[in-house]
């Protein structure tokens, strides 16, 4: 307990020395990344909470953490002594509202590398009588003993055979999209955008094939990559030279002056913006949409990698069920490690796309729970088991969730599962007129209506975009009431409604679906995920004949596609059993 208090006490001493009465600690890095490197996990170090979304505000007397409903249970378990959880929901003051009410006439310090320029402007304006003060040294770093070092792993080339478009073509596309903006150059700090443009990948952030850098591009197809030169071997250096990209040290970006460069204020940090004179301000970076609409080779890769990934998952679930029913004692972490091994065996696999959410019983109700060696539970075959996992492949990124019960589920569990499944299918089966310009905010209710009918709901969004051997979460499209990007053919989005009964069970069913041209005038979705649903959890009384037929057709496709890939008899038997007609 003393150690926990000591971290906050040390931080407050530094705050006093800099004449600030509060300090803001976002879960972020200098590139506005959702997932960060170990060396950027400052919020986890100071608070104990290691979720991927949250913001801390430390005052002279108490430390507050704001996070959303996906992390309430996790934060309540992880927050250390001296911290108080604030839920991001109606009726609970945000950190800005709290500061306005309680810190009038005082100063809040922040690291300008970790706050976007847009966020600083909007929050600073909202704070009124509270000073929002940039501190150019990070105070957490000053007290973080044994702080992890940044990765020095070398960057690799993502070969053209996997993605179709060379860097020169992508740069041309970017400036084609900037026509009318009078932008002769663009400054980029988002790591997945840089990796996409340059067709390079790295290992700086676990599960995300990214490398810390900044990229400055000119409309003559030349540019500068600011990166730690140690990460660039001779092959990559020659590749960049061939693409007219020079290399400078990453710290040099803060010595440069960029004149009339296009920037996206929500993506560029508040320190870097100081290097841009007369910026051309974009509402959205054109790379986001270019990256989101997959080309033919990327779509082919997504489909092929999902077949291999589905084979890995079926091998795993077949193995797991047999082990549990034979009386083996397995914990969630052990099981997740076995699934990882099945994925690693697949061709073109480059690792996992995120920490596997392997959760039994009540743990499945914690939306972003993931077991560790020191925090895990034994898998109880008499409880629901939820597995949300994915892989990184040279030809795609996967993200799939399945929920199973290996013995006798309750009627409550079966009804909830079936309503979640129906919501999933209603999204997948949706067709809409192309001219209607439908976005995810229009669709979200379809995933929930069967749950709402039974007075049930879930607190997270229904779907997110997925990168191509890139981040498992990407924009600008998605399925939630907050998403307004119109769906276009080539976009891939997750479809993952759920239901969570705190202390009892959690259910989620997730497929990746591809936006396709249904006919000349209509768009629709194609499911590219291959893994059976749990027949044991389906309440047939809630299904129409059309629903049954649709599920049976999917299971026929899964069986036909995956059966030739089954190397173990256990997996083959399980697949045959789970794909029998309803």
Coordinates of C-alpha atoms in Angstrom, one line a residue:
X1 CA 0.0 0.0 0.0
X2 CA 2.9 2.4 0.8
X3 CA 4.4 1.8 -2.6
X4 CA 1.1 2.7 -4.3
X5 CA 0.8 5.9 -2.3
X6 CA 4.4 6.7 -2.9
X7 CA 3.9 6.9 -6.7
X8 CA 1.2 9.5 -6.3
X9 CA 3.1 11.4 -3.6
X10 CA 6.2 11.6 -5.9
X11 CA 4.1 12.9 -8.7
X12 CA 2.5 15.5 -6.5
X13 CA 5.9 16.7 -5.4
X14 CA 6.8 17.3 -9.1
X15 CA 3.4 19.0 -9.7
X16 CA 4.1 21.4 -6.8
X17 CA 7.6 22.2 -8.2
X18 CA 5.9 23.2 -11.5
X19 CA 3.1 25.2 -9.9
X20 CA 0.3 22.9 -11.1
X21 CA -2.5 21.6 -9.0
X22 CA -3.5 18.7 -11.2
X23 CA -1.9 16.5 -13.9
X24 CA -3.6 14.9 -16.9
X25 CA -2.6 11.4 -17.8
X26 CA -4.3 10.1 -21.0
X27 CA -4.0 6.6 -22.3
X28 CA -2.1 7.7 -25.4
X29 CA 1.2 8.2 -27.1
X30 CA 2.6 10.8 -29.4
X31 CA 0.8 9.3 -32.4
X32 CA -2.8 9.2 -31.0
X33 CA -2.6 5.4 -30.9
X34 CA -5.4 3.3 -29.4
X35 CA -2.9 0.6 -28.4
X36 CA 0.4 1.8 -27.1
X37 CA 3.9 0.4 -26.6
X38 CA 5.0 -0.8 -23.1
X39 CA 7.1 2.4 -22.8
X40 CA 3.9 4.5 -23.3
X41 CA 1.7 2.7 -20.7
X42 CA 2.0 5.6 -18.3
X43 CA -1.7 5.4 -17.2
X44 CA -1.2 1.7 -16.3
X45 CA 2.0 2.5 -14.3
X46 CA 0.5 5.3 -12.2
X47 CA -3.0 3.8 -11.7
X48 CA -2.8 0.0 -12.2
X49 CA -5.5 0.1 -14.9
X50 CA -4.3 -1.3 -18.2
X51 CA -7.3 -1.0 -20.4
X52 CA -7.0 0.6 -23.8
X53 CA -9.3 3.6 -23.1
X54 CA -9.1 5.9 -20.2
X55 CA -7.8 9.2 -18.8
X56 CA -6.5 10.0 -15.4
X57 CA -6.6 13.3 -13.5
X58 CA -4.4 13.5 -10.4
X59 CA -5.1 16.4 -8.1
X60 CA -3.4 17.3 -4.8
X61 CA -5.9 15.2 -2.8
X62 CA -7.3 12.4 -5.1
X63 CA -6.7 10.7 -8.4
X64 CA -9.6 10.0 -10.8
X65 CA -9.9 7.6 -13.7
X66 CA -12.5 8.1 -16.4
X67 CA -13.3 5.1 -18.7
X68 CA -16.2 3.7 -20.6
X69 CA -18.6 0.8 -19.9
X70 CA -16.3 -1.8 -21.6
X71 CA -13.9 -1.3 -18.7
X72 CA -16.0 -0.6 -15.6
X73 CA -15.5 -4.1 -14.0
X74 CA -11.8 -4.2 -15.0
X75 CA -11.0 -0.8 -13.7
X76 CA -12.8 -1.5 -10.4
X77 CA -10.6 -4.5 -9.9
X78 CA -7.3 -3.0 -11.1
X79 CA -7.3 0.6 -9.7
X80 CA -4.7 1.1 -6.9
X81 CA -5.2 2.8 -3.6
X82 CA -5.8 6.5 -3.9
X83 CA -7.7 6.2 -7.2
X84 CA -11.5 6.7 -7.8
X85 CA -13.4 5.4 -10.8
X86 CA -15.5 7.8 -12.8
X87 CA -17.9 6.2 -15.3
X88 CA -18.2 7.8 -18.7
X89 CA -22.0 7.9 -18.8
X90 CA -24.9 10.4 -18.5
X91 CA -25.0 12.1 -15.1
X92 CA -21.4 11.6 -14.3
X93 CA -19.2 14.7 -14.8
X94 CA -16.5 14.4 -17.4
X95 CA -12.9 15.3 -16.4
X96 CA -13.4 18.8 -17.9
X97 CA -16.7 19.3 -16.0
X98 CA -15.1 18.1 -12.8
X99 CA -12.1 20.5 -13.3
X100 CA -14.4 23.5 -14.0
X101 CA -16.3 22.8 -10.8
X102 CA -13.4 22.0 -8.5
X103 CA -10.2 23.6 -9.9
X104 CA -11.2 27.2 -10.6
X105 CA -8.1 29.5 -10.6
X106 CA -5.8 26.5 -10.6
X107 CA -3.6 24.9 -13.3
X108 CA -3.8 21.4 -14.9
X109 CA -0.5 20.3 -16.5
X110 CA -0.3 18.0 -19.5
X111 CA 2.3 16.6 -21.9
X112 CA 1.7 18.2 -25.3
X113 CA 3.1 15.0 -27.0
X114 CA 0.2 13.0 -25.6
X115 CA -2.7 15.4 -26.4
X116 CA -3.9 16.1 -29.9
X117 CA -3.9 19.7 -31.1
X118 CA -7.7 19.5 -31.5
X119 CA -8.2 18.1 -28.0
X120 CA -6.1 20.8 -26.5
X121 CA -8.0 23.5 -28.3
X122 CA -11.4 22.2 -27.4
X123 CA -10.7 21.2 -23.8
X124 CA -8.7 24.3 -23.1
X125 CA -11.5 26.5 -24.4
X126 CA -14.0 24.6 -22.2
X127 CA -12.0 24.9 -19.0
X128 CA -12.7 28.6 -18.7
X129 CA -11.2 29.7 -15.3
X130 CA -8.8 26.7 -15.2
X131 CA -5.4 27.0 -16.8
X132 CA -4.4 24.2 -19.2
X133 CA -0.6 24.3 -19.0
X134 CA 1.8 22.4 -21.3
X135 CA 4.7 20.7 -19.5
X136 CA 7.3 19.6 -22.0
X137 CA 8.7 16.8 -19.8
X138 CA 6.5 13.9 -18.9
X139 CA 6.1 13.8 -15.1
X140 CA 5.2 10.1 -15.1
X141 CA 8.5 9.3 -16.8
X142 CA 10.4 11.1 -14.1
X143 CA 9.2 8.8 -11.4
X144 CA 8.9 5.6 -13.5
X145 CA 11.8 3.5 -12.4
X146 CA 12.6 0.5 -14.7
X147 CA 10.6 2.1 -17.5
X148 CA 10.6 -0.2 -20.5
X149 CA 12.7 0.9 -23.4
X150 CA 11.3 1.6 -26.9
X151 CA 11.6 -1.4 -29.3
X152 CA 14.6 -1.4 -31.6
X153 CA 13.2 -4.1 -33.9
X154 CA 13.9 -3.6 -37.6
X155 CA 11.2 -2.4 -40.0
X156 CA 10.2 -4.9 -42.7
X157 CA 8.8 -4.4 -46.2
X158 CA 5.2 -5.6 -46.8
X159 CA 5.8 -7.1 -50.2
X160 CA 3.7 -5.9 -53.2
X161 CA 2.3 -9.4 -53.8
X162 CA 0.2 -9.1 -50.7
X163 CA -1.5 -5.7 -51.3
X164 CA -1.3 -4.6 -55.0
X165 CA -0.6 -0.8 -54.7
X166 CA 3.0 0.5 -54.5
X167 CA 3.9 3.5 -52.3
X168 CA 4.2 5.9 -55.3
X169 CA 0.6 5.1 -56.3
X170 CA -0.6 5.6 -52.7
X171 CA 1.1 9.0 -52.5
X172 CA -0.5 10.0 -55.8
X173 CA -3.9 8.9 -54.4
X174 CA -3.4 11.1 -51.3
X175 CA -2.6 14.2 -53.2
X176 CA -5.4 13.5 -55.7
X177 CA -7.7 13.6 -52.7
X178 CA -6.2 16.8 -51.5
X179 CA -6.9 18.6 -54.7
X180 CA -8.8 21.8 -54.0
X181 CA -7.1 22.2 -50.6
X182 CA -4.0 23.9 -52.1
X183 CA -1.9 21.4 -50.2
X184 CA 1.6 20.7 -51.7
X185 CA 2.6 18.6 -48.7
X186 CA 1.1 16.6 -45.8
X187 CA 2.5 15.8 -42.3
X188 CA 1.4 12.4 -40.9
X189 CA 1.8 11.1 -37.4
X190 CA -0.6 8.2 -37.2
X191 CA 1.4 5.0 -37.2
X192 CA -1.0 2.8 -39.2
X193 CA -1.3 5.5 -41.9
X194 CA 2.5 5.7 -42.2
X195 CA 2.8 1.9 -42.4
X196 CA 0.1 1.8 -45.0
X197 CA 1.5 4.5 -47.2
X198 CA 5.1 3.1 -47.2
X199 CA 4.1 -0.5 -47.3
X200 CA 6.3 -1.1 -44.3
X201 CA 5.6 -2.9 -41.0
X202 CA 7.3 -3.0 -37.6
X203 CA 7.1 -4.4 -34.1
X204 CA 7.1 -1.3 -31.8
X205 CA 3.6 -2.0 -30.4
X206 CA 2.5 -5.5 -29.3
X207 CA 0.0 -7.0 -31.7
X208 CA 0.1 -3.9 -34.0
X209 CA 2.7 -4.2 -36.8
X210 CA 3.8 -0.5 -36.5
X211 CA 6.9 1.5 -36.0
X212 CA 7.2 4.9 -34.2
X213 CA 7.8 7.6 -36.8
X214 CA 6.5 10.7 -38.5
X215 CA 6.1 11.1 -42.3
X216 CA 6.3 14.2 -44.4
X217 CA 5.2 13.9 -48.0
X218 CA 5.3 16.3 -50.9
X219 CA 3.1 16.2 -54.0
X220 CA 6.2 15.5 -56.2
X221 CA 6.1 11.9 -54.7
X222 CA 9.1 12.6 -52.4
X223 CA 9.1 12.6 -48.6
X224 CA 11.0 12.3 -45.3
X225 CA 10.5 9.5 -42.8
X226 CA 11.5 10.5 -39.3
X227 CA 12.4 7.3 -37.5
X228 CA 15.1 5.8 -35.2
X229 CA 17.7 4.9 -37.9
X230 CA 18.7 1.7 -36.1
X231 CA 15.4 0.2 -37.2
X232 CA 16.2 0.7 -40.9
X233 CA 18.4 -2.0 -42.4
X234 CA 20.1 -1.7 -45.7
X235 CA 17.3 -3.4 -47.7
X236 CA 14.7 -1.0 -46.3
X237 CA 17.0 2.0 -46.7
X238 CA 17.4 1.1 -50.4
X239 CA 13.7 0.5 -50.7
X240 CA 12.9 4.0 -49.3
X241 CA 15.6 5.6 -51.5
X242 CA 14.0 3.9 -54.6
X243 CA 10.7 5.5 -53.5
X244 CA 12.3 8.9 -53.1
X245 CA 11.9 8.9 -49.3
X246 CA 14.8 10.2 -47.2
X247 CA 15.4 9.2 -43.6
X248 CA 16.0 11.4 -40.6
X249 CA 16.1 10.7 -36.9
X250 CA 12.7 10.9 -35.2
X251 CA 13.8 13.6 -32.9
X252 CA 14.7 15.8 -35.9
X253 CA 11.0 16.3 -36.6
X254 CA 10.9 18.9 -33.8
X255 CA 13.8 20.8 -35.4
X256 CA 12.1 21.1 -38.8
X257 CA 9.7 23.8 -40.0
X258 CA 6.8 22.6 -42.2
X259 CA 5.2 25.4 -44.2
X260 CA 1.6 25.1 -45.6
X261 CA 1.6 21.4 -44.8
X262 CA -1.8 19.7 -44.6
X263 CA -2.5 18.4 -41.1
X264 CA -5.4 16.7 -39.3
X265 CA -5.8 18.5 -35.8
X266 CA -7.4 15.4 -34.2
X267 CA -4.4 13.3 -35.1
X268 CA -1.3 15.5 -34.7
X269 CA 0.0 16.1 -31.2
X270 CA 0.0 19.5 -29.6
X271 CA 3.8 19.6 -29.5
X272 CA 4.3 18.8 -33.2
X273 CA 1.8 21.4 -34.4
X274 CA 4.3 24.1 -33.2
X275 CA 6.5 23.0 -36.1
X276 CA 3.9 23.8 -38.8
X277 CA 3.6 27.3 -40.1
X278 CA 0.4 28.3 -41.8
X279 CA -1.0 24.8 -41.8
X280 CA -3.8 23.6 -44.1
X281 CA -6.3 22.1 -41.8
X282 CA -8.2 19.0 -42.8
X283 CA -11.3 17.7 -41.2
X284 CA -10.2 14.1 -41.9
X285 CA -7.0 12.7 -43.3
X286 CA -7.6 11.2 -46.8
X287 CA -5.4 8.2 -45.9
X288 CA -8.1 6.9 -43.5
X289 CA -10.7 6.4 -46.3
X290 CA -8.1 5.2 -48.8
X291 CA -6.9 2.6 -46.3
X292 CA -10.4 1.5 -45.3
X293 CA -11.6 0.7 -48.9
X294 CA -9.7 -2.6 -49.6
X295 CA -8.5 -3.3 -53.1
X296 CA -9.0 -6.6 -54.9
X297 CA -5.8 -8.2 -53.6
X298 CA -6.5 -7.1 -50.1
X299 CA -10.1 -8.5 -50.2
X300 CA -8.7 -11.8 -51.6
X301 CA -6.1 -11.8 -48.8
X302 CA -8.7 -11.2 -46.1
X303 CA -10.8 -14.1 -47.4
X304 CA -7.9 -16.5 -47.6
X305 CA -6.4 -15.6 -44.2
X306 CA -9.9 -15.9 -42.6
X307 CA -10.1 -19.5 -43.9
X308 CA -6.8 -20.4 -42.3
X309 CA -7.7 -18.6 -39.2
X310 CA -11.0 -20.4 -39.0
X311 CA -9.2 -23.7 -39.3
X312 CA -7.0 -22.7 -36.3
X313 CA -10.1 -21.7 -34.2
X314 CA -12.0 -24.9 -35.0
X315 CA -9.0 -27.0 -34.1
X316 CA -8.8 -25.2 -30.8
X317 CA -12.5 -25.4 -29.8
X318 CA -12.7 -29.0 -30.8
X319 CA -9.6 -29.7 -28.6
X320 CA -10.9 -27.6 -25.8
X321 CA -14.3 -29.3 -25.6
X322 CA -12.8 -32.8 -25.6
X323 CA -10.3 -31.8 -22.9
X324 CA -13.0 -30.3 -20.6
X325 CA -15.5 -33.2 -21.1
X326 CA -12.7 -35.7 -20.4
X327 CA -12.2 -34.0 -17.1
X328 CA -9.0 -32.0 -17.8
X329 CA -8.5 -28.9 -15.6
X330 CA -7.5 -26.0 -17.8
X331 CA -7.4 -22.3 -17.0
X332 CA -8.2 -19.4 -19.4
X333 CA -4.6 -18.4 -19.9
X334 CA -3.4 -22.0 -20.7
X335 CA -6.3 -22.4 -23.2
X336 CA -5.5 -19.1 -24.9
X337 CA -1.9 -20.2 -25.3
X338 CA -3.0 -23.3 -27.1
X339 CA -5.1 -21.3 -29.5
X340 CA -2.1 -19.0 -30.2
X341 CA -0.1 -22.1 -31.1
X342 CA -2.7 -23.2 -33.6
X343 CA -2.6 -19.8 -35.2
X344 CA 1.2 -19.7 -35.3
X345 CA 1.1 -22.9 -37.4
X346 CA -0.9 -21.2 -40.1
X347 CA 0.9 -20.0 -43.2
X348 CA 1.7 -16.3 -43.4
X349 CA 0.9 -15.8 -39.7
X350 CA 2.8 -13.0 -38.0
X351 CA 1.4 -13.3 -34.5
X352 CA -1.8 -12.3 -32.8
X353 CA -3.8 -9.2 -33.5
X354 CA -4.7 -8.5 -29.8
X355 CA -4.6 -10.2 -26.4
X356 CA -7.1 -13.1 -26.6
X357 CA -10.2 -12.7 -24.5
X358 CA -10.5 -16.2 -23.1
X359 CA -13.2 -16.0 -20.5
X360 CA -15.3 -18.4 -18.5
X361 CA -18.5 -17.7 -16.6
X362 CA -18.5 -14.3 -14.8
X363 CA -15.3 -13.3 -16.5
X364 CA -17.1 -13.3 -19.9
X365 CA -19.2 -10.4 -18.6
X366 CA -16.0 -8.3 -18.5
X367 CA -16.0 -7.0 -22.1
X368 CA -12.3 -6.6 -22.5
X369 CA -11.1 -9.1 -19.9
X370 CA -8.0 -11.1 -20.9
X371 CA -6.4 -13.7 -18.7
X372 CA -2.7 -13.5 -17.6
X373 CA -0.4 -15.9 -15.8
X374 CA -1.2 -14.1 -12.6
X375 CA -4.9 -13.4 -13.2
X376 CA -6.9 -16.2 -14.6
X377 CA -9.7 -18.6 -13.7
X378 CA -10.3 -22.3 -14.3
X379 CA -12.6 -22.9 -17.3
X380 CA -15.8 -24.5 -15.9
X381 CA -17.5 -26.7 -18.6
X382 CA -20.8 -26.0 -16.9
X383 CA -20.5 -22.2 -17.6
X384 CA -20.5 -20.2 -20.8
X385 CA -17.1 -19.8 -22.4
X386 CA -16.3 -16.7 -24.6
X387 CA -13.3 -16.5 -26.9
X388 CA -12.6 -13.2 -28.7
X389 CA -9.3 -13.5 -30.6
X390 CA -7.5 -12.8 -33.8
X391 CA -4.4 -13.2 -35.8
X392 CA -2.0 -11.0 -37.9
X393 CA -1.2 -12.4 -41.3
X394 CA 0.8 -11.1 -44.2
X395 CA -2.5 -11.2 -46.2
X396 CA -4.9 -10.0 -43.6
X397 CA -5.9 -9.3 -40.0
X398 CA -8.6 -11.4 -38.2
X399 CA -10.9 -10.7 -35.3
X400 CA -13.6 -13.3 -34.4
X401 CA -15.6 -14.0 -31.3
X402 CA -17.5 -17.2 -30.5
X403 CA -19.4 -18.2 -27.3
X404 CA -19.9 -21.8 -26.4
X405 CA -21.5 -23.9 -23.6
X406 CA -20.1 -27.4 -23.4
X407 CA -22.8 -29.0 -21.2
X408 CA -26.3 -27.8 -20.3
X409 CA -27.0 -24.1 -20.6
X410 CA -29.8 -22.4 -18.8
X411 CA -32.9 -21.1 -20.7
X412 CA -31.7 -17.6 -19.8
X413 CA -28.4 -18.2 -21.5
X414 CA -29.9 -19.8 -24.5
X415 CA -32.4 -17.0 -25.0
X416 CA -29.8 -14.3 -24.6
X417 CA -27.4 -16.1 -27.0
X418 CA -30.1 -16.5 -29.7
X419 CA -31.1 -12.9 -29.5
X420 CA -27.5 -11.8 -29.9
X421 CA -27.2 -14.2 -32.9
X422 CA -30.3 -12.8 -34.5
X423 CA -29.0 -9.3 -34.1
X424 CA -25.7 -10.4 -35.7
X425 CA -27.6 -12.0 -38.6
X426 CA -29.9 -9.0 -39.2
X427 CA -26.8 -6.8 -39.8
X428 CA -25.2 -9.4 -42.1
X429 CA -28.4 -9.8 -44.1
X430 CA -29.1 -6.1 -44.5
X431 CA -29.4 -4.7 -48.1
X432 CA -29.8 -1.0 -48.8
X433 CA -30.0 1.3 -51.7
X434 CA -26.6 2.6 -52.7
X435 CA -28.0 6.1 -53.2
X436 CA -29.3 6.2 -49.6
X437 CA -25.8 6.7 -48.3
X438 CA -26.3 4.4 -45.2
X439 CA -23.7 4.6 -42.4
X440 CA -23.2 2.6 -39.2
X441 CA -25.3 4.9 -37.1
X442 CA -28.3 3.9 -39.3
X443 CA -27.6 0.2 -38.8
X444 CA -26.8 -0.1 -35.1
X445 CA -30.4 -0.6 -33.9
X446 CA -30.8 -3.7 -36.1
X447 CA -28.2 -5.5 -33.9
X448 CA -30.1 -4.6 -30.7
X449 CA -33.7 -4.9 -31.6
X450 CA -34.0 -8.6 -30.5
X451 CA -32.3 -7.8 -27.2
X452 CA -34.4 -4.7 -26.7
X453 CA -37.5 -6.8 -27.2
X454 CA -36.5 -8.7 -24.0
X455 CA -35.4 -5.5 -22.2
X456 CA -31.7 -6.4 -22.7
X457 CA -28.9 -4.4 -24.3
X458 CA -25.1 -4.0 -24.4
X459 CA -22.9 -1.0 -23.8
X460 CA -20.3 -1.1 -26.6
X461 CA -20.5 -0.4 -30.3
X462 CA -21.5 -3.1 -32.7
X463 CA -18.6 -2.9 -35.1
X464 CA -15.3 -1.4 -36.1
X465 CA -13.2 -1.2 -39.2
X466 CA -10.2 -3.6 -39.5
X467 CA -6.8 -3.0 -41.0
X468 CA -5.0 -5.2 -43.5
X469 CA -2.0 -6.6 -41.7
X470 CA -2.4 -3.5 -39.6
X471 CA -4.5 -2.4 -36.6
X472 CA -7.4 -4.6 -35.6
X473 CA -9.3 -1.4 -35.0
X474 CA -9.4 1.3 -37.7
X475 CA -11.7 4.0 -39.0
X476 CA -13.4 5.9 -40.3
X477 CA -16.4 3.6 -40.6
X478 CA -18.0 1.4 -38.0
X479 CA -21.4 0.3 -36.7
X480 CA -22.6 2.4 -33.7
X481 CA -24.8 5.4 -33.1
X482 CA -21.7 7.6 -33.2
X483 CA -20.5 6.5 -36.7
X484 CA -21.4 8.6 -39.7
X485 CA -19.0 7.4 -42.5
X486 CA -21.1 6.1 -45.4
X487 CA -20.4 2.4 -46.2
X488 CA -18.8 1.7 -49.6
X489 CA -17.9 -1.5 -51.3
X490 CA -14.5 -2.8 -50.1
X491 CA -15.0 -1.7 -46.5
X492 CA -14.6 -4.4 -43.9
X493 CA -16.3 -4.1 -40.5
X494 CA -16.7 -6.3 -37.5
X495 CA -20.3 -7.3 -36.5
X496 CA -20.3 -8.1 -32.8
X497 CA -23.4 -7.6 -30.8
X498 CA -23.3 -9.0 -27.2
X499 CA -25.0 -9.3 -23.9
X500 CA -23.4 -9.3 -20.4
X501 CA -24.9 -10.4 -17.1
X502 CA -22.5 -9.1 -14.4
X503 CA -21.3 -11.8 -12.1
X504 CA -22.8 -14.6 -14.3
X505 CA -22.0 -14.8 -18.0
X506 CA -21.2 -12.8 -21.1
X507 CA -22.1 -13.5 -24.8
X508 CA -20.7 -12.0 -27.9
X509 CA -20.7 -13.3 -31.5
X510 CA -18.4 -11.5 -34.0
X511 CA -17.8 -11.9 -37.7
X512 CA -15.9 -9.7 -40.1
X513 CA -18.2 -8.7 -42.9
X514 CA -17.3 -7.1 -46.3
X515 CA -19.4 -4.4 -47.9
X516 CA -20.2 -5.6 -51.4
X517 CA -22.3 -4.6 -54.4
X518 CA -25.5 -6.7 -54.1
X519 CA -26.8 -5.6 -57.5
X520 CA -26.7 -2.5 -59.7
X521 CA -28.5 -0.4 -57.1
X522 CA -28.1 -2.0 -53.8
X523 CA -25.2 -2.7 -51.4
X524 CA -25.0 -5.5 -48.7
X525 CA -22.6 -7.5 -46.7
X526 CA -20.7 -10.7 -47.1
X527 CA -19.5 -12.7 -44.1
X528 CA -15.9 -13.7 -44.4
X529 CA -15.5 -15.4 -41.0
X530 CA -15.6 -19.2 -40.9
X531 CA -16.5 -20.8 -37.5
X532 CA -19.7 -22.6 -36.4
X533 CA -22.1 -21.0 -34.0
X534 CA -23.1 -23.0 -30.9
X535 CA -26.1 -25.2 -31.7
X536 CA -26.2 -26.0 -28.0
X537 CA -27.0 -22.4 -27.1
X538 CA -29.6 -21.7 -29.9
X539 CA -33.2 -21.6 -28.8
X540 CA -34.9 -22.8 -32.0
X541 CA -38.3 -21.4 -30.8
X542 CA -36.9 -17.9 -31.3
X543 CA -35.9 -18.6 -34.9
X544 CA -38.1 -18.3 -38.0
X545 CA -37.8 -21.0 -40.7
X546 CA -35.8 -18.4 -42.7
X547 CA -33.4 -17.9 -39.8
X548 CA -32.8 -21.6 -39.5
X549 CA -32.2 -22.0 -43.3
X550 CA -29.7 -19.1 -43.2
X551 CA -27.7 -20.6 -40.3
X552 CA -27.8 -24.0 -41.9
X553 CA -26.5 -22.6 -45.2
X554 CA -23.7 -20.8 -43.3
X555 CA -22.8 -24.1 -41.6
X556 CA -22.7 -26.0 -44.9
X557 CA -20.2 -23.4 -46.2
X558 CA -18.1 -23.6 -43.1
X559 CA -18.0 -27.4 -43.2
X560 CA -17.2 -27.5 -46.9
X561 CA -14.5 -24.9 -46.6
X562 CA -12.8 -26.0 -43.4
X563 CA -13.2 -29.8 -43.4
X564 CA -10.3 -30.4 -45.8
X565 CA -8.0 -28.3 -43.5
X566 CA -8.8 -30.4 -40.4
X567 CA -5.6 -32.2 -39.4
X568 CA -6.9 -33.7 -36.1
X569 CA -9.7 -36.2 -35.8
X570 CA -11.1 -34.3 -32.8
X571 CA -11.4 -31.1 -34.7
X572 CA -13.0 -32.9 -37.7
X573 CA -15.6 -34.6 -35.4
X574 CA -16.4 -31.4 -33.7
X575 CA -16.8 -29.5 -37.0
X576 CA -19.1 -32.2 -38.3
X577 CA -21.2 -32.1 -35.2
X578 CA -21.5 -28.4 -35.0
X579 CA -22.5 -28.0 -38.7
X580 CA -25.3 -30.5 -38.6
X581 CA -28.6 -29.0 -39.8
X582 CA -30.6 -27.3 -37.0

